[in-house]
Tab-separated table of C-alpha atoms in Angstrom:
chain	number	residue	atom	x	y	z
A	282	MET	CA	-148.482	-39.253	-221.757
A	283	VAL	CA	-149.488	-35.600	-221.925
A	284	GLY	CA	-146.613	-33.156	-222.320
A	285	GLN	CA	-143.187	-33.993	-220.825
A	286	GLU	CA	-141.598	-33.993	-224.299
A	287	ASP	CA	-138.115	-33.264	-222.925
A	288	VAL	CA	-138.408	-36.126	-220.438
A	289	ILE	CA	-139.499	-38.534	-223.169
A	290	ASP	CA	-136.611	-37.425	-225.397
A	291	LEU	CA	-134.111	-38.092	-222.607
A	292	MET	CA	-135.639	-41.506	-221.923
A	293	LEU	CA	-135.280	-42.391	-225.589
A	294	VAL	CA	-131.657	-41.216	-225.466
A	295	ALA	CA	-131.048	-43.590	-222.544
A	296	LEU	CA	-132.876	-46.389	-224.359
A	297	LEU	CA	-130.868	-46.106	-227.593
A	298	ALA	CA	-127.586	-45.753	-225.686
A	299	ARG	CA	-128.334	-48.910	-223.654
A	300	GLY	CA	-128.046	-46.770	-220.528
A	301	HIS	CA	-129.903	-46.654	-217.237
A	302	ALA	CA	-131.877	-43.616	-216.127
A	303	LEU	CA	-132.840	-42.180	-212.742
A	304	LEU	CA	-136.201	-40.389	-212.791
A	305	VAL	CA	-136.582	-37.754	-210.056
A	306	GLY	CA	-139.946	-36.182	-209.350
A	307	VAL	CA	-142.735	-35.812	-206.826
A	308	PRO	CA	-145.500	-38.459	-206.676
A	309	GLY	CA	-148.253	-38.325	-209.274
A	310	LEU	CA	-146.193	-37.266	-212.305
A	311	ALA	CA	-146.688	-40.611	-214.116
A	312	LYS	CA	-143.113	-41.863	-213.775
A	313	THR	CA	-144.286	-45.470	-213.482
A	314	LEU	CA	-146.769	-45.065	-216.332
A	315	LEU	CA	-144.056	-43.586	-218.529
A	316	VAL	CA	-141.714	-46.570	-218.170
A	317	ALA	CA	-144.520	-49.124	-218.525
A	318	SER	CA	-145.835	-47.372	-221.642
A	319	LEU	CA	-142.354	-47.299	-223.159
A	320	ALA	CA	-141.999	-51.061	-222.682
A	321	GLU	CA	-145.443	-51.686	-224.189
A	322	ALA	CA	-144.773	-49.496	-227.221
A	323	LEU	CA	-141.510	-51.318	-227.940
A	324	ASP	CA	-142.655	-54.900	-227.304
A	325	LEU	CA	-140.224	-55.259	-224.398
A	326	SER	CA	-140.828	-57.236	-221.220
A	327	PHE	CA	-141.430	-55.050	-218.166
A	328	GLY	CA	-140.631	-55.755	-214.536
A	329	ARG	CA	-141.424	-53.562	-211.553
A	330	VAL	CA	-139.805	-53.678	-208.122
A	331	GLN	CA	-141.259	-51.591	-205.302
A	332	PHE	CA	-138.311	-50.851	-203.053
A	333	THR	CA	-139.053	-51.058	-199.334
A	334	PRO	CA	-136.858	-51.183	-196.202
A	335	ASP	CA	-137.404	-54.949	-195.825
A	336	LEU	CA	-136.612	-55.833	-199.451
A	337	LEU	CA	-133.860	-58.460	-199.793
A	338	PRO	CA	-131.357	-58.871	-202.659
A	339	ALA	CA	-132.915	-62.240	-203.553
A	340	ASP	CA	-136.274	-60.475	-204.037
A	341	ILE	CA	-134.677	-58.676	-206.984
A	342	THR	CA	-132.237	-61.136	-208.525
A	343	GLY	CA	-134.010	-64.408	-207.757
A	344	THR	CA	-132.916	-67.390	-205.698
A	345	ASP	CA	-132.033	-71.081	-205.852
A	346	VAL	CA	-134.736	-73.438	-204.575
A	347	LEU	CA	-134.654	-77.176	-203.897
A	348	GLN	CA	-137.322	-79.116	-205.765
A	349	GLU	CA	-138.368	-82.753	-205.862
A	350	GLU	CA	-139.084	-84.255	-209.261
A	351	GLU	CA	-140.087	-87.734	-210.355
A	352	ASP	CA	-137.712	-89.358	-212.836
A	353	GLY	CA	-138.504	-91.992	-215.463
A	354	THR	CA	-138.271	-94.833	-212.921
A	355	GLY	CA	-140.805	-93.278	-210.593
A	356	GLN	CA	-138.244	-92.250	-207.987
A	357	LEU	CA	-138.162	-88.796	-206.456
A	358	ARG	CA	-134.986	-86.868	-207.006
A	359	ARG	CA	-133.986	-83.518	-205.666
A	360	ARG	CA	-132.416	-80.826	-207.761
A	361	VAL	CA	-131.615	-77.173	-207.362
A	362	ARG	CA	-133.511	-74.861	-209.662
A	363	PHE	CA	-133.016	-71.131	-210.147
A	364	LEU	CA	-136.159	-69.011	-209.921
A	365	PRO	CA	-135.434	-65.690	-211.668
A	366	GLY	CA	-136.517	-62.464	-210.008
A	367	PRO	CA	-138.189	-59.431	-211.589
A	368	ILE	CA	-134.806	-58.140	-212.770
A	369	PHE	CA	-134.924	-60.652	-215.638
A	370	CYS	CA	-136.856	-58.288	-217.922
A	371	HIS	CA	-135.880	-55.898	-220.692
A	372	LEU	CA	-137.016	-52.781	-218.841
A	373	VAL	CA	-136.955	-52.839	-215.041
A	374	LEU	CA	-138.647	-50.126	-213.012
A	375	ALA	CA	-136.956	-49.713	-209.623
A	376	ASP	CA	-139.650	-47.709	-207.879
A	377	GLU	CA	-138.427	-45.420	-205.072
A	378	ILE	CA	-134.969	-46.953	-205.169
A	379	ASN	CA	-133.785	-44.897	-202.189
A	380	ARG	CA	-136.205	-46.622	-199.790
A	381	THR	CA	-134.147	-49.785	-199.410
A	382	PRO	CA	-130.824	-50.306	-197.572
A	383	PRO	CA	-127.496	-50.192	-199.471
A	384	LYS	CA	-127.170	-53.985	-199.268
A	385	THR	CA	-130.224	-54.407	-201.473
A	386	GLN	CA	-129.317	-51.473	-203.686
A	387	ALA	CA	-125.975	-53.179	-204.285
A	388	ALA	CA	-127.821	-56.149	-205.808
A	389	LEU	CA	-128.324	-53.955	-208.857
A	390	LEU	CA	-124.671	-52.965	-209.255
A	391	GLN	CA	-123.476	-56.063	-211.094
A	392	ALA	CA	-126.651	-56.200	-213.156
A	393	MET	CA	-126.409	-52.564	-214.252
A	394	GLN	CA	-122.726	-52.773	-215.161
A	395	GLU	CA	-122.307	-56.298	-216.549
A	396	ARG	CA	-125.873	-57.243	-217.593
A	397	ARG	CA	-125.617	-60.430	-215.531
A	398	VAL	CA	-126.210	-61.528	-211.940
A	399	THR	CA	-124.443	-64.085	-209.781
A	400	VAL	CA	-126.618	-66.153	-207.445
A	401	GLY	CA	-124.826	-68.784	-205.419
A	402	THR	CA	-122.075	-70.194	-207.609
A	403	LYS	CA	-123.714	-69.551	-210.982
A	404	THR	CA	-123.840	-66.430	-213.140
A	405	HIS	CA	-127.011	-65.798	-215.124
A	406	VAL	CA	-127.138	-63.573	-218.209
A	407	LEU	CA	-129.899	-60.957	-218.286
A	408	PRO	CA	-132.127	-60.341	-221.323
A	409	ASP	CA	-130.940	-58.145	-224.169
A	410	PRO	CA	-131.640	-55.283	-223.923
A	411	PHE	CA	-131.572	-54.834	-220.154
A	412	GLN	CA	-132.066	-51.358	-218.725
A	413	VAL	CA	-133.026	-50.001	-215.320
A	414	PHE	CA	-135.272	-46.975	-214.948
A	415	ALA	CA	-135.301	-46.020	-211.286
A	416	THR	CA	-137.504	-43.427	-209.592
A	417	ARG	CA	-136.679	-41.256	-206.612
A	418	ASN	CA	-138.993	-38.992	-204.630
A	419	PRO	CA	-137.133	-35.762	-203.756
A	420	ILE	CA	-139.624	-34.691	-201.074
A	421	GLU	CA	-140.009	-37.468	-198.521
A	422	GLN	CA	-136.579	-38.150	-197.040
A	423	GLU	CA	-137.695	-39.859	-193.828
A	424	GLY	CA	-136.918	-43.563	-193.946
A	425	THR	CA	-134.773	-43.270	-197.057
A	426	TYR	CA	-131.177	-44.245	-197.746
A	427	PRO	CA	-128.729	-42.273	-199.901
A	428	LEU	CA	-127.731	-44.018	-203.104
A	429	PRO	CA	-124.062	-45.064	-203.143
A	430	GLU	CA	-121.922	-42.965	-205.473
A	431	ALA	CA	-120.778	-46.134	-207.248
A	432	GLN	CA	-124.391	-46.923	-208.098
A	433	LEU	CA	-125.263	-43.365	-209.134
A	434	ASP	CA	-122.336	-43.437	-211.543
A	435	ARG	CA	-123.936	-46.411	-213.319
A	436	PHE	CA	-126.896	-44.271	-214.396
A	437	LEU	CA	-126.364	-42.689	-217.775
A	438	LEU	CA	-128.861	-39.880	-217.087
A	439	GLU	CA	-130.630	-38.296	-214.148
A	440	ILE	CA	-133.932	-36.981	-215.492
A	441	HIS	CA	-135.935	-34.497	-213.432
A	442	ILE	CA	-139.691	-34.380	-214.051
A	443	ASP	CA	-141.546	-31.128	-213.361
A	444	TYR	CA	-145.227	-30.376	-212.903
A	445	PRO	CA	-147.227	-30.107	-216.150
A	446	SER	CA	-148.466	-26.777	-217.428
A	447	GLU	CA	-152.021	-25.670	-216.652
A	448	GLY	CA	-153.270	-26.662	-220.084
A	449	GLU	CA	-151.566	-30.047	-219.889
A	450	GLU	CA	-153.002	-30.672	-216.442
A	451	ARG	CA	-156.523	-29.943	-217.707
A	452	GLU	CA	-155.990	-32.474	-220.500
A	453	ILE	CA	-154.648	-35.028	-217.995
A	454	ALA	CA	-157.676	-34.570	-215.737
A	455	ARG	CA	-160.038	-34.941	-218.695
A	456	LYS	CA	-158.415	-37.961	-220.325
A	457	THR	CA	-157.622	-40.058	-217.254
A	458	THR	CA	-161.134	-39.768	-215.815
A	459	SER	CA	-163.023	-40.771	-218.949
A	460	ALA	CA	-164.427	-44.209	-219.725
A	461	GLU	CA	-162.005	-44.812	-222.597
A	462	ILE	CA	-158.402	-44.176	-221.598
A	463	GLY	CA	-156.991	-45.938	-224.651
A	464	SER	CA	-154.060	-48.274	-225.177
A	465	VAL	CA	-150.428	-47.843	-226.164
A	466	PRO	CA	-149.815	-48.795	-229.812
A	467	ARG	CA	-146.831	-51.011	-230.556
A	468	VAL	CA	-144.413	-49.132	-232.802
A	469	LEU	CA	-141.308	-51.359	-232.763
A	470	LEU	CA	-140.421	-54.954	-232.039
A	471	ALA	CA	-137.660	-56.001	-229.650
A	472	ASP	CA	-135.402	-56.935	-232.586
A	473	ASP	CA	-135.827	-53.435	-234.000
A	474	VAL	CA	-134.802	-51.918	-230.669
A	475	ARG	CA	-131.679	-54.090	-230.551
A	476	ALA	CA	-130.802	-53.050	-234.100
A	477	LEU	CA	-131.121	-49.365	-233.235
A	478	GLN	CA	-129.037	-49.820	-230.091
A	479	SER	CA	-126.273	-51.510	-232.059
A	480	LEU	CA	-126.300	-48.584	-234.515
A	481	VAL	CA	-125.667	-45.837	-231.933
A	482	PRO	CA	-122.028	-46.732	-231.076
A	483	ARG	CA	-121.198	-46.725	-234.805
A	484	ILE	CA	-122.396	-43.134	-235.264
A	485	PRO	CA	-119.376	-40.845	-235.779
A	486	VAL	CA	-118.645	-37.998	-233.380
A	487	THR	CA	-116.641	-34.868	-234.130
A	488	ASP	CA	-113.295	-34.256	-232.458
A	489	GLU	CA	-114.642	-30.998	-231.045
A	490	ALA	CA	-117.504	-32.840	-229.330
A	491	VAL	CA	-115.135	-35.367	-227.744
A	492	GLU	CA	-112.808	-32.582	-226.581
A	493	LEU	CA	-115.754	-30.706	-225.085
A	494	ALA	CA	-117.077	-33.787	-223.275
A	495	VAL	CA	-113.672	-34.518	-221.753
A	496	ALA	CA	-113.129	-30.879	-220.800
A	497	LEU	CA	-116.514	-30.706	-219.065
A	498	GLY	CA	-115.896	-33.897	-217.118
A	499	ARG	CA	-112.425	-32.847	-216.007
A	500	ALA	CA	-113.613	-29.372	-215.025
A	501	THR	CA	-115.965	-30.870	-212.399
A	502	ARG	CA	-113.037	-32.322	-210.429
A	503	PRO	CA	-111.809	-30.223	-207.475
A	504	VAL	CA	-108.408	-31.928	-207.268
A	505	LYS	CA	-105.545	-32.788	-209.597
A	506	SER	CA	-104.219	-36.299	-210.067
A	507	ASP	CA	-101.686	-35.651	-207.272
A	508	GLY	CA	-104.468	-34.697	-204.846
A	509	SER	CA	-103.772	-30.937	-204.780
A	510	LYS	CA	-106.624	-28.463	-205.095
A	511	LEU	CA	-107.360	-26.624	-208.323
A	512	LYS	CA	-107.818	-22.886	-207.800
A	513	GLY	CA	-108.055	-19.705	-209.779
A	514	ALA	CA	-107.469	-19.855	-213.511
A	515	ALA	CA	-106.398	-23.499	-213.344
A	516	GLY	CA	-109.866	-24.624	-212.354
A	517	VAL	CA	-113.401	-23.516	-211.553
A	518	PRO	CA	-113.492	-21.666	-208.191
A	519	GLU	CA	-117.013	-22.912	-207.443
A	520	VAL	CA	-115.865	-26.495	-207.995
A	521	ALA	CA	-112.937	-26.108	-205.599
A	522	GLU	CA	-115.252	-24.518	-203.043
A	523	PHE	CA	-118.429	-26.609	-203.247
A	524	VAL	CA	-117.525	-29.997	-204.814
A	525	ARG	CA	-115.949	-32.861	-202.901
A	526	PHE	CA	-115.702	-35.259	-205.841
A	527	GLY	CA	-116.370	-34.667	-209.534
A	528	ALA	CA	-117.228	-36.848	-212.491
A	529	GLY	CA	-114.866	-39.687	-213.376
A	530	PRO	CA	-114.008	-40.904	-216.883
A	531	ARG	CA	-117.418	-42.582	-217.052
A	532	GLY	CA	-118.922	-39.080	-217.151
A	533	SER	CA	-117.028	-38.186	-220.331
A	534	GLN	CA	-117.947	-41.540	-221.844
A	535	ALA	CA	-121.603	-40.962	-220.984
A	536	LEU	CA	-121.583	-37.508	-222.590
A	537	VAL	CA	-120.218	-38.873	-225.871
A	538	LEU	CA	-122.503	-41.919	-225.972
A	539	ALA	CA	-125.615	-39.931	-225.046
A	540	ALA	CA	-124.694	-37.335	-227.680
A	541	LYS	CA	-124.579	-40.098	-230.294
A	542	ALA	CA	-128.021	-41.339	-229.228
A	543	ARG	CA	-129.419	-37.800	-229.384
A	544	ALA	CA	-127.956	-37.345	-232.863
A	545	ALA	CA	-129.610	-40.595	-233.968
A	546	LEU	CA	-132.987	-39.456	-232.636
A	547	ARG	CA	-132.659	-36.182	-234.542
A	548	GLY	CA	-131.612	-37.920	-237.758
A	549	GLU	CA	-128.159	-36.354	-237.782
A	550	ALA	CA	-125.208	-37.982	-239.524
A	551	ALA	CA	-122.813	-37.368	-236.617
A	552	ALA	CA	-122.825	-36.201	-233.009
A	553	ASP	CA	-121.589	-32.642	-232.589
A	554	VAL	CA	-120.943	-30.023	-229.913
A	555	GLU	CA	-124.646	-29.126	-229.790
A	556	ASP	CA	-125.555	-32.672	-228.753
A	557	VAL	CA	-123.016	-32.613	-225.916
A	558	ARG	CA	-124.170	-29.175	-224.791
A	559	ALA	CA	-127.797	-30.282	-224.551
A	560	LEU	CA	-126.916	-33.165	-222.208
A	561	ILE	CA	-124.553	-31.537	-219.695
A	562	VAL	CA	-127.016	-31.441	-216.789
A	563	PRO	CA	-128.716	-34.874	-217.074
A	564	VAL	CA	-125.386	-36.633	-217.647
A	565	LEU	CA	-123.218	-34.912	-215.020
A	566	ARG	CA	-125.459	-33.684	-212.202
A	567	HIS	CA	-125.646	-37.011	-210.330
A	568	ARG	CA	-121.904	-37.548	-210.654
A	569	LEU	CA	-121.086	-34.537	-208.465
A	570	VAL	CA	-120.670	-34.997	-204.716
A	571	LEU	CA	-121.292	-31.578	-203.202
A	572	SER	CA	-119.759	-30.434	-199.926
A	573	TYR	CA	-121.605	-29.564	-196.736
A	574	ARG	CA	-120.904	-25.913	-197.435
A	575	ALA	CA	-122.783	-26.150	-200.716
A	576	GLU	CA	-125.802	-27.549	-198.881
A	577	ALA	CA	-125.581	-24.826	-196.239
A	578	ASP	CA	-125.311	-22.075	-198.863
A	579	GLY	CA	-128.108	-23.525	-201.005
A	580	ILE	CA	-125.807	-24.305	-203.927
A	581	ARG	CA	-127.271	-26.890	-206.293
A	582	ASP	CA	-125.539	-29.207	-208.742
A	583	VAL	CA	-127.091	-27.221	-211.610
A	584	ASP	CA	-125.498	-24.020	-210.292
A	585	VAL	CA	-122.061	-25.649	-210.256
A	586	LEU	CA	-122.522	-27.053	-213.764
A	587	GLU	CA	-123.465	-23.609	-215.066
A	588	ARG	CA	-120.158	-22.268	-213.793
A	589	VAL	CA	-118.304	-25.281	-215.206
A	590	ALA	CA	-119.909	-24.756	-218.619
A	591	ALA	CA	-119.039	-21.041	-218.575
A	592	HIS	CA	-115.425	-21.840	-217.622
A	593	VAL	CA	-115.077	-24.397	-220.429
A	594	ALA	CA	-116.713	-21.970	-222.883
A	595	ARG	CA	-114.082	-19.345	-222.149
A	596	ARG	CA	-111.277	-21.832	-222.666
A	597	HIS	CA	-112.720	-23.322	-225.873
A	598	GLY	CA	-114.201	-20.136	-227.265
A	599	THR	CA	-117.678	-21.581	-227.720
A	600	GLU	CA	-121.054	-21.264	-226.064
A	601	VAL	CA	-121.759	-24.410	-224.017
A	602	ALA	CA	-124.174	-23.217	-221.358
A	603	PRO	CA	-126.234	-26.160	-220.050
A	604	ARG	CA	-129.949	-26.354	-220.670
């Protein structure tokens, strides 16, 4: 990979936190190559699913098949055997996940949340680690299906990939058209990855960071627990005006866990406010359901989160503007 350091950092955060990531970017930005290279560098099995309108749930999870086998007496006996699908890998690339109907998208829900799939009457445990890196093309919307909010909430991060700089693009054009492209060196074994992932939850986090994460998550909600609207000083005006539904408790959990993974990557002894601040946008942006008015006025999720961060900063007396 040339450039995209921020994207790689966020992918490593998702990896260490055992989270799933949604990669958003136009075609040709090496999203597929990035996930495949990550699996190769870490000695993890890699599975790729190209999502299409005619894809069935069994094409992802696998299916039961009836087979005839010869026993010791020479007689043929029938037995049901489970043929695992491409989801039974450590890293699964769900390419263009929004091109398949919700029924097939829902096949990933149990897998992403519980790390297991149920086919027929049996439940099968997925490999450890198991993580989904999905891609979504933000340009072509014809023939696509919106991702259910319940599925979006299962993604730890939504990572947006931008075009490379001019210098990086020259290097890409030079390297990828030469005779020797090179190979990805293996830097860790699967056991090492599991050990690092088990370390992240044990990393301490400051009380201030937890308070900030909870405050940010709660500030994205346009209604109180009794269903009444939050207005004025009690809430963020832009949230009440442009947000239909905000982040649930899983958003606060994701901020704290991702902050711990970021602290581990940076060699810090504990996760602090700075780690939470750096992850506001990738953790919370896909958990906001904007209103039709926001779409009509050209209000983006990033714009709302900027106002949320400013509101929380005033209340907590700290600078928490999202990056």
